[in-house]
CSV table of C-alpha atoms in Angstrom, one decimal:
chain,number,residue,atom,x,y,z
A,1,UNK,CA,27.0,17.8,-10.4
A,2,UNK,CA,26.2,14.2,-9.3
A,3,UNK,CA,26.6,13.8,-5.5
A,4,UNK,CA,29.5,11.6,-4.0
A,5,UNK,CA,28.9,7.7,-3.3
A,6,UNK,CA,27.2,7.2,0.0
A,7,UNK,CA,28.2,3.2,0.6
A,8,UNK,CA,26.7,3.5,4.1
A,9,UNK,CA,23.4,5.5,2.8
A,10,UNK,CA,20.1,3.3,2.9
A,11,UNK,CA,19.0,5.5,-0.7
A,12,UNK,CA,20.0,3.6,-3.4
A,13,UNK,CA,20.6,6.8,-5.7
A,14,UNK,CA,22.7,7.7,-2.9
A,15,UNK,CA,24.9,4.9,-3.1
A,16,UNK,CA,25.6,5.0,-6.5
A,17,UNK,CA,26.2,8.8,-6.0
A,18,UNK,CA,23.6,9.2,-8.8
A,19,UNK,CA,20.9,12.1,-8.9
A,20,UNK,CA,17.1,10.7,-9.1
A,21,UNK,CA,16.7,11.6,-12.6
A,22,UNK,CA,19.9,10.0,-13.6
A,23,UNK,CA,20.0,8.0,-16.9
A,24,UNK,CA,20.3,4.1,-17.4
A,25,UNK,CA,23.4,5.1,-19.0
A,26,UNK,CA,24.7,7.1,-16.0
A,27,UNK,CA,23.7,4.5,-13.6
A,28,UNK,CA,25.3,1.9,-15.7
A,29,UNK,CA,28.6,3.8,-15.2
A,30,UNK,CA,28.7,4.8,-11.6
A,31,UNK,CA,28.1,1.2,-11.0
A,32,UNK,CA,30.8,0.0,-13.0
A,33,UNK,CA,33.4,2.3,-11.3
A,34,UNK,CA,32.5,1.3,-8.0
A,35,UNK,CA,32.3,-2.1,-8.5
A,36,UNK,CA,35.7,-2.0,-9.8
A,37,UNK,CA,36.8,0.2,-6.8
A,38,UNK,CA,35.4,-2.0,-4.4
A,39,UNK,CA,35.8,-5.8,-5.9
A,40,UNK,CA,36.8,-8.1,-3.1
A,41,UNK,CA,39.7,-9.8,-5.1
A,42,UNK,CA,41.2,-5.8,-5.7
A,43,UNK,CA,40.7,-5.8,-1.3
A,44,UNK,CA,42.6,-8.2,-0.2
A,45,UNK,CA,43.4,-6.6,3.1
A,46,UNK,CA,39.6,-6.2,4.1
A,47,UNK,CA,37.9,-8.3,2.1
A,48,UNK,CA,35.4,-9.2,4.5
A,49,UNK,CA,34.3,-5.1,4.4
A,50,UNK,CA,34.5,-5.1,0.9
A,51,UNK,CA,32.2,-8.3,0.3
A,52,UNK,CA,29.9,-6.4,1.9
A,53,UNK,CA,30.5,-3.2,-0.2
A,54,UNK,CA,30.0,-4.8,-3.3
A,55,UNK,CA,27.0,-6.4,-2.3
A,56,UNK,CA,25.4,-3.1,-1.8
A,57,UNK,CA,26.6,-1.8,-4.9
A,58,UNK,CA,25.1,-4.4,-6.7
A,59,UNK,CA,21.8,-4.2,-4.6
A,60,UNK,CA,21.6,-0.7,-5.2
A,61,UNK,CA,21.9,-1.5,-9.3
A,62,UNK,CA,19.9,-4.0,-9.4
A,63,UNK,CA,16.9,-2.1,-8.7
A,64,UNK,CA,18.0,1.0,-10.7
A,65,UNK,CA,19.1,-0.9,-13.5
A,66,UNK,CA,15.8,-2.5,-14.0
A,67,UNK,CA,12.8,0.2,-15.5
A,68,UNK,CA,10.0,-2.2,-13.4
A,69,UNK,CA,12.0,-1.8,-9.8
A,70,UNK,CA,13.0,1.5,-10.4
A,71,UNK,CA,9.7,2.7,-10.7
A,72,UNK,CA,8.3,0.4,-7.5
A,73,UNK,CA,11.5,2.0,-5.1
A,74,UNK,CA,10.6,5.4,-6.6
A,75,UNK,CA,6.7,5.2,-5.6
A,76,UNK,CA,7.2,2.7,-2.6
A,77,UNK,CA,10.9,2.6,-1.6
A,78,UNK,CA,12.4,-0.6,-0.2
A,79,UNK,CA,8.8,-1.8,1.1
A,80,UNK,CA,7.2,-2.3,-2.4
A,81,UNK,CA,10.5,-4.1,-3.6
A,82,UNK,CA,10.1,-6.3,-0.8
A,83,UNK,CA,9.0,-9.8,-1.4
A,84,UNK,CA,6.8,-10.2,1.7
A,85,UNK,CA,4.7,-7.9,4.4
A,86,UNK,CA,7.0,-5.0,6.0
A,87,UNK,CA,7.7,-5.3,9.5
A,88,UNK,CA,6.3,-3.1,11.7
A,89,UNK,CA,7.5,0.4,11.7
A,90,UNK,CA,8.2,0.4,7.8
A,91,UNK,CA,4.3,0.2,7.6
A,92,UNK,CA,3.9,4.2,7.6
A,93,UNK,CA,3.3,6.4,4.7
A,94,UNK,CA,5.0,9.8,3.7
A,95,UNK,CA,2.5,12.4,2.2
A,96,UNK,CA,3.6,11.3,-1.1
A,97,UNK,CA,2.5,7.8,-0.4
A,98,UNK,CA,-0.5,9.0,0.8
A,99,UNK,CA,-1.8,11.2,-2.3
A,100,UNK,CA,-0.7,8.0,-4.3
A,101,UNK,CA,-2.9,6.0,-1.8
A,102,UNK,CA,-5.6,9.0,-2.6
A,103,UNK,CA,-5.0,8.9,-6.4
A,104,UNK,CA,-5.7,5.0,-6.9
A,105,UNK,CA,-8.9,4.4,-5.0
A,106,UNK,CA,-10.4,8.2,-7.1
A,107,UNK,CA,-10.3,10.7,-4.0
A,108,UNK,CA,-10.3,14.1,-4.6
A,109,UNK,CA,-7.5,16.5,-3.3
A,110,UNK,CA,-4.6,15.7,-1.5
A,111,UNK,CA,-3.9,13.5,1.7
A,112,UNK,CA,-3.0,15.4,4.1
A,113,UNK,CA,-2.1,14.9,8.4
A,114,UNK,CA,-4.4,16.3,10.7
A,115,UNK,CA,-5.8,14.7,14.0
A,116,UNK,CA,-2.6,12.0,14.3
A,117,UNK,CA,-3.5,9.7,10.7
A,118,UNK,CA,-3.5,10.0,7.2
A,119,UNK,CA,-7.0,12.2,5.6
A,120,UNK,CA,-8.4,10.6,2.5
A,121,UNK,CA,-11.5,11.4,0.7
A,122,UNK,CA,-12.8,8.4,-1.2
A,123,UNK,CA,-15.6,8.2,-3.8
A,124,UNK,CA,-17.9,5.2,-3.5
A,125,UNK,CA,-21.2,4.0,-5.7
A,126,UNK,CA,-23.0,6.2,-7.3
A,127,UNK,CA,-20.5,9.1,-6.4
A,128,UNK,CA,-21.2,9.0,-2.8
A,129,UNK,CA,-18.3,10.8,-1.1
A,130,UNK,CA,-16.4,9.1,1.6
A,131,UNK,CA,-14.1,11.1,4.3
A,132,UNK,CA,-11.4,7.9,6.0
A,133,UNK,CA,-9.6,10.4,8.5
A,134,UNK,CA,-7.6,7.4,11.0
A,135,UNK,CA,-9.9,4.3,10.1
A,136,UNK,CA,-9.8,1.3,9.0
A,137,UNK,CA,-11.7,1.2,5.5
A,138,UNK,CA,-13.9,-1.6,6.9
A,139,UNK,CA,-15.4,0.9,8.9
A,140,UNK,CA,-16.7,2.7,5.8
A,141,UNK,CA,-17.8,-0.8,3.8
A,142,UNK,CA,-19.9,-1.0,7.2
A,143,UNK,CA,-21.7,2.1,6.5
A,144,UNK,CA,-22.2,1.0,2.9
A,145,UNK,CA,-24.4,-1.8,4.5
A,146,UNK,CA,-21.6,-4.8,3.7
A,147,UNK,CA,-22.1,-6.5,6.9
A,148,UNK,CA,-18.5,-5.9,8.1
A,149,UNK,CA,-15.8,-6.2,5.6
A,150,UNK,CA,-13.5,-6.4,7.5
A,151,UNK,CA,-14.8,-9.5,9.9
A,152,UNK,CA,-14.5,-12.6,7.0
A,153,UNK,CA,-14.0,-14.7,9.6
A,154,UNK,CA,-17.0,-14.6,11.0
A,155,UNK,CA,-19.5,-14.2,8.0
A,156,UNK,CA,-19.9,-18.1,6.7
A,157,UNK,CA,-19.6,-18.6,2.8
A,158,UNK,CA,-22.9,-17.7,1.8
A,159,UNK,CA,-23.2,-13.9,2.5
A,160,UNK,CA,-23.4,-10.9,-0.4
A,161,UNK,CA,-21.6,-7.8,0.0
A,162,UNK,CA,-23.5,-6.2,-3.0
A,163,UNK,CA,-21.9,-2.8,-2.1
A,164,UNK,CA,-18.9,-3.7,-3.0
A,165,UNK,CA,-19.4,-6.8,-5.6
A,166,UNK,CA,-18.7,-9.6,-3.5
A,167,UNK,CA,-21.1,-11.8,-3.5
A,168,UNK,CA,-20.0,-14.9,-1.8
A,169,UNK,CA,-21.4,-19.0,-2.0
A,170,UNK,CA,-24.6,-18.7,-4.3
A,171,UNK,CA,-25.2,-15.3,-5.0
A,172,UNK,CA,-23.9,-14.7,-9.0
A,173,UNK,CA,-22.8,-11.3,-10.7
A,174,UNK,CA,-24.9,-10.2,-14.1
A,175,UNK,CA,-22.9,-11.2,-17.0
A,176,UNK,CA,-22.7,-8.5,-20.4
A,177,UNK,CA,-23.2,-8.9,-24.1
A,178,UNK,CA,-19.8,-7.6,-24.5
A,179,UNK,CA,-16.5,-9.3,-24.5
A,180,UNK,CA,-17.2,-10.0,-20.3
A,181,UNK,CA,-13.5,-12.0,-20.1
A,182,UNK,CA,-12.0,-8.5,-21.7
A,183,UNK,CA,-10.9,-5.3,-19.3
A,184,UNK,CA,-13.3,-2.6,-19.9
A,185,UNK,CA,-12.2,0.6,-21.7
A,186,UNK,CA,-11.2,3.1,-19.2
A,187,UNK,CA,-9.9,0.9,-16.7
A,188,UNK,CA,-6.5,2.0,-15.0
A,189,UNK,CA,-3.5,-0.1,-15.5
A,190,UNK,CA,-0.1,-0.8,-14.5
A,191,UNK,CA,2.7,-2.2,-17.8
A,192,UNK,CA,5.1,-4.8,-16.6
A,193,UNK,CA,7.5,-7.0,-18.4
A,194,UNK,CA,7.7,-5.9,-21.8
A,195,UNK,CA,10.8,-6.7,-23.5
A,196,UNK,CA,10.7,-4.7,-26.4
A,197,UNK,CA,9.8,-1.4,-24.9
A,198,UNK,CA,10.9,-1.7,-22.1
A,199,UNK,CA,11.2,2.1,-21.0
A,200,UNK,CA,7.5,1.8,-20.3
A,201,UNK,CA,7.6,-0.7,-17.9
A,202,UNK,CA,6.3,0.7,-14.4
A,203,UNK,CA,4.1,2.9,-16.2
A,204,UNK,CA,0.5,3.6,-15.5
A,205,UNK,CA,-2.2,3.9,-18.0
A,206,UNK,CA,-6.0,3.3,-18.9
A,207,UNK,CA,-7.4,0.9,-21.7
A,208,UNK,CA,-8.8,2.0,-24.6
A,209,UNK,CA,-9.6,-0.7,-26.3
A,210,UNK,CA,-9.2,-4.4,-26.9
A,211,UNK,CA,-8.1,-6.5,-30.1
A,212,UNK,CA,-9.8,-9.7,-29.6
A,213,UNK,CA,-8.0,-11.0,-33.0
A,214,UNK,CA,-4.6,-9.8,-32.1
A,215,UNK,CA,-5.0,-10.5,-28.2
A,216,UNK,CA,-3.8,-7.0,-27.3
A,217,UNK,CA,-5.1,-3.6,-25.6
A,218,UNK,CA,-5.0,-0.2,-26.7
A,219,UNK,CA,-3.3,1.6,-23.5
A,220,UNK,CA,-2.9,5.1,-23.0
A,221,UNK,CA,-0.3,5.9,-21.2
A,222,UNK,CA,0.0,8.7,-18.2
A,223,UNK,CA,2.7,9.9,-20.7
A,224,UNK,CA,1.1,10.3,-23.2
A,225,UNK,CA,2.0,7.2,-25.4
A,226,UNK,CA,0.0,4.8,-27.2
A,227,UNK,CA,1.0,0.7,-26.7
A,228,UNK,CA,-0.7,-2.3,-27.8
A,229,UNK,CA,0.2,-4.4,-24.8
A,230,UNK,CA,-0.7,-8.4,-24.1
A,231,UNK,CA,-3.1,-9.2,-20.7
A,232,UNK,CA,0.1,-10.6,-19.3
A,233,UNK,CA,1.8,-7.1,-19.5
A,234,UNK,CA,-0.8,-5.6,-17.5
A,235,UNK,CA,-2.3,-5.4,-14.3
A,236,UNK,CA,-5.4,-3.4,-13.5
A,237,UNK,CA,-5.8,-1.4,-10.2
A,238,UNK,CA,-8.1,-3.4,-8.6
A,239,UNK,CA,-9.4,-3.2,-5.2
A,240,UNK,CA,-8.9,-6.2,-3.0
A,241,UNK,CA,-9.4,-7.6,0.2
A,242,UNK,CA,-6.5,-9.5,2.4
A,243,UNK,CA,-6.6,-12.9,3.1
A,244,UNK,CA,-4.7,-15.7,4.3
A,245,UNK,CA,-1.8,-14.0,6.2
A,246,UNK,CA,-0.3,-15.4,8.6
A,247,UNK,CA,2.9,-13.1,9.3
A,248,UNK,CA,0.7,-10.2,9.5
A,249,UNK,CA,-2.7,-12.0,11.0
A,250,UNK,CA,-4.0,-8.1,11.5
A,251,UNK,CA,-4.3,-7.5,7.7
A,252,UNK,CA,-6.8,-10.4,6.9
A,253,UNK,CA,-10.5,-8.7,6.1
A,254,UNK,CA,-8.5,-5.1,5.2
A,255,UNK,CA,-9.5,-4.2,1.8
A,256,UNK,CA,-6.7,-2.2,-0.7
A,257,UNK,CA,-5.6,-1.6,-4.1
A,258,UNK,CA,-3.1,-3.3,-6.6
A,259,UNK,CA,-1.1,-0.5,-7.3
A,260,UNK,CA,2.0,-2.6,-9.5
A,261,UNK,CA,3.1,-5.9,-10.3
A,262,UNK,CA,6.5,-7.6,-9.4
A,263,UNK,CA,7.0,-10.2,-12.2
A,264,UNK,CA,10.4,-11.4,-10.8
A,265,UNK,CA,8.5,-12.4,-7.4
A,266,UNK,CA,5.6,-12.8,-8.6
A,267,UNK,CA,3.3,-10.5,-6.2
A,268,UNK,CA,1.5,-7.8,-6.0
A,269,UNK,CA,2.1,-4.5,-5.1
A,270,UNK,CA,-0.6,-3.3,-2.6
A,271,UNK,CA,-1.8,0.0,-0.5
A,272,UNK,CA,-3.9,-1.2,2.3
A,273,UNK,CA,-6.2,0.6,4.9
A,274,UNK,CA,-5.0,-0.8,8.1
A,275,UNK,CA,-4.5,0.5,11.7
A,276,UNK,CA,-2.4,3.4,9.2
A,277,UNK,CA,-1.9,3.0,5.6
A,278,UNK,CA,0.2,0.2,4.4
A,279,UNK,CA,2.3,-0.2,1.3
A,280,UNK,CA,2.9,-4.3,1.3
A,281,UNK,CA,4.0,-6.8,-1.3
A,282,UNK,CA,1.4,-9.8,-1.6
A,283,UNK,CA,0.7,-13.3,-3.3
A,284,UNK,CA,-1.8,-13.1,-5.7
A,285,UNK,CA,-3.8,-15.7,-3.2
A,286,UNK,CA,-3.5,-13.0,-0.4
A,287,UNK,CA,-6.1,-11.0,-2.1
A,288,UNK,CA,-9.6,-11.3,-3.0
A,289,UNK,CA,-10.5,-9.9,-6.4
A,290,UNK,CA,-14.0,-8.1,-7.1
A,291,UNK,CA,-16.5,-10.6,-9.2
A,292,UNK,CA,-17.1,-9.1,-12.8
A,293,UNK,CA,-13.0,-8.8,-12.4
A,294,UNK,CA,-11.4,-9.6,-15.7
A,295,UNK,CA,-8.5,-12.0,-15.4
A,296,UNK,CA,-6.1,-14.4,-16.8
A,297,UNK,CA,-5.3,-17.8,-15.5
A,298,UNK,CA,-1.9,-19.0,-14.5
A,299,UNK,CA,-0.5,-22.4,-13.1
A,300,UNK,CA,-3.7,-24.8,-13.6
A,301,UNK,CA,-2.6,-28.7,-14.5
A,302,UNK,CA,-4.2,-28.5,-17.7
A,303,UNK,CA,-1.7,-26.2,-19.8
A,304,UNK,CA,-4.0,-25.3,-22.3
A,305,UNK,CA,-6.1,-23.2,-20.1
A,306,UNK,CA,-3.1,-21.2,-18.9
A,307,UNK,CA,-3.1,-17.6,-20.4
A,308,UNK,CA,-6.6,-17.8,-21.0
A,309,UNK,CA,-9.1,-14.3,-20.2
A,310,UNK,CA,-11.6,-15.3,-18.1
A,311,UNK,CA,-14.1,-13.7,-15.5
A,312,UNK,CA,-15.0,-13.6,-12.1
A,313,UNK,CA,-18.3,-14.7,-11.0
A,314,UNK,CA,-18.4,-16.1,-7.7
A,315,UNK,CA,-16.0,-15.8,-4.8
A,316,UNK,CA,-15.9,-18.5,-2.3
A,317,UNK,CA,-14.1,-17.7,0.7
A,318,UNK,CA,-14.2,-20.9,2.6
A,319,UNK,CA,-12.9,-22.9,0.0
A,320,UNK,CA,-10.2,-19.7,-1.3
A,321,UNK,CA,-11.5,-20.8,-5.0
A,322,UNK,CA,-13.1,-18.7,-7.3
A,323,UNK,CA,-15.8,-19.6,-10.1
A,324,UNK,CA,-14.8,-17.8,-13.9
A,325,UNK,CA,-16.5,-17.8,-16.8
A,326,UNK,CA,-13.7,-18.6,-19.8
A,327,UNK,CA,-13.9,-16.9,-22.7
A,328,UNK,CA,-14.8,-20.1,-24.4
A,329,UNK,CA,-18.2,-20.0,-22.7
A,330,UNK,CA,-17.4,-22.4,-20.1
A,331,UNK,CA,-17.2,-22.1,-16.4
A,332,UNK,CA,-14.6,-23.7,-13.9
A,333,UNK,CA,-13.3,-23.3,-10.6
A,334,UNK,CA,-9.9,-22.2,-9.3
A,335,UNK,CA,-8.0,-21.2,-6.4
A,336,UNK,CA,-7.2,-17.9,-5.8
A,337,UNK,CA,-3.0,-18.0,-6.2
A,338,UNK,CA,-4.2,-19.5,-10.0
A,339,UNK,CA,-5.6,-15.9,-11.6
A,340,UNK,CA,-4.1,-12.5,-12.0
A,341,UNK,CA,-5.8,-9.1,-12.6
């Protein structure tokens, strides 16, 4: 039996009065009663109240309604619909969030609460086991001999963090005799804006393979599905590394990991290793990718290069460009906000 509406509940299932696994359809209709119940031209007499009734009604379907959202506010709640950083206090992640936070950057187990912060076991290169128990993950890029991930500030343009792939000014990543502007085969990957499928939106996945003459990937999905998706419909799990903020200063230099994509806003989706782990919602020029990261540009003046797969082979901080190799063979500069993963 579905529960009773909860107008005043901050759940959004709870509003509708819907359980978590509740159809499209059923959503559908315990919207439409409601908003019918509560219309301000059918509450004359407190229309004020019921303005703002409706409006959570509508908030509240808006995000269940849509396959992309839903999934975000099921993982994330509220914070990973958002379309800029929490505030303080929403920062904090439930044990869920945590084995997600686990899940995405390969650590084995579970996250679990002991000594007042979130445990996470991390893998780094070569399958060198790292153990983040209440620190900041530029603590462990330290010990991996990166010169201080976490302090970009101070480091100048010129310095490689080869640990990690980031070499900085000069210092240029090996390029493949394969397809280098293509996503490797086994890389994890979240689908996003589809509009024929669109019950596998919000789903997460890993390549197979890549169609160079039909411009699609081969994705296998966690559910067990096959789709042949565009590079637009997909964004790859990347690791990245803050930058630029400057309503959360205390972010910049953390490093974290696309975990969705918000097409309507435009920004990522993002668990970050600060002070505690942090679920925010970023601007693609917030985050530093990797070099060797496949991409695909966005926004440039000259059209014709929009949509087209490129790579990442230098990152230059100071300037907040990167250098990419096109898959035509050519290389050119861009700013950071003018690629996505």
């Amino acid at each position: 039996m579905a529960p009773a509406p909860n107008l005043k509940s901050a759940d959004f299932y709870e509003v509708l009065g819907v359980a978590r696994d509740a159809s499209d359809a059923q959503i559908t209709k315990a919207y439409r009663k409601l908003a019918q119940k509560h219309h301000p031209d059918k509450n004359l007499a407190r229309k004020e109240q019921a303005e703002e009734e409706f409006k959570c009604i509508a908030e509240a379907y808006d995000v269940l309604h849509d396959p992309e959202k839903r999934k975000l506010y099921d993982r994330f709640g509220k914070e990973g619909l958002q379309g800029g950083v929490p505030e303080a206090g929403a920062a904090g992640m439930s044990p869920d969030q945590a084995d997600m936070f686990a899940n995405l950057f390969g650590g084995h187990g579970h996250g679990g609460h002991g000594h007042g912060g979130t445990r996470v076991i991390f893998t780094g290169p070569d399958g060198m086991s790292m153990d983040a128990d209440g620190i900041d993950l530029s603590d462990i890029f330290m010990s991996m001999g990166m010169g201080g991930m976490g302090g970009m500030g101070g480091m100048g343009g010129n310095m490689s963090m080869g640990g990690m792939g980031f070499p900085m000014g000069g210092s240029r990543s090996r390029s493949s005799h394969r397809d280098s502007c293509a996503i490797r085969s086994g890389t994890e990957v979240v689908v996003h804006g589809l509009n024929k499928a669109k019950e596998h939106n919000g789903k997460r996945g890993h390549v197979r393979s890549f169609d160079g003459h039909r411009g699609r990937y081969e994705v296998q999905l966690e559910d067990g599905n096959v789709i042949h998706a565009r590079v637009e419909n997909l964004t790859q799990n990347c690791v990245v590394q803050v930058h630029g903020l400057t309503s959360k200063p205390e972010l910049n230099g953390q490093a974290g990991q696309i975990a969705g994509f918000d097409g309507a806003s435009g920004r990522y989706v993002v668990l970050v290793q600060a002070s505690s782990p942090t679920v925010v919602s970023l601007q693609p020029g917030n985050c530093i990718l990797r070099p060797q990261t496949c991409v695909h540009l966005r926004g440039l003046s000259k059209d014709e290069l929009n949509g087209s797969r490129a790579q990442i082979r230098e990152v230059d901080v100071q300037a907040g460009r990167y250098l990419v190799h096109l898959q035509n063979g050519k290389q050119i500069k861009v700013k950071f906000e003018n690629v996505l993963c």
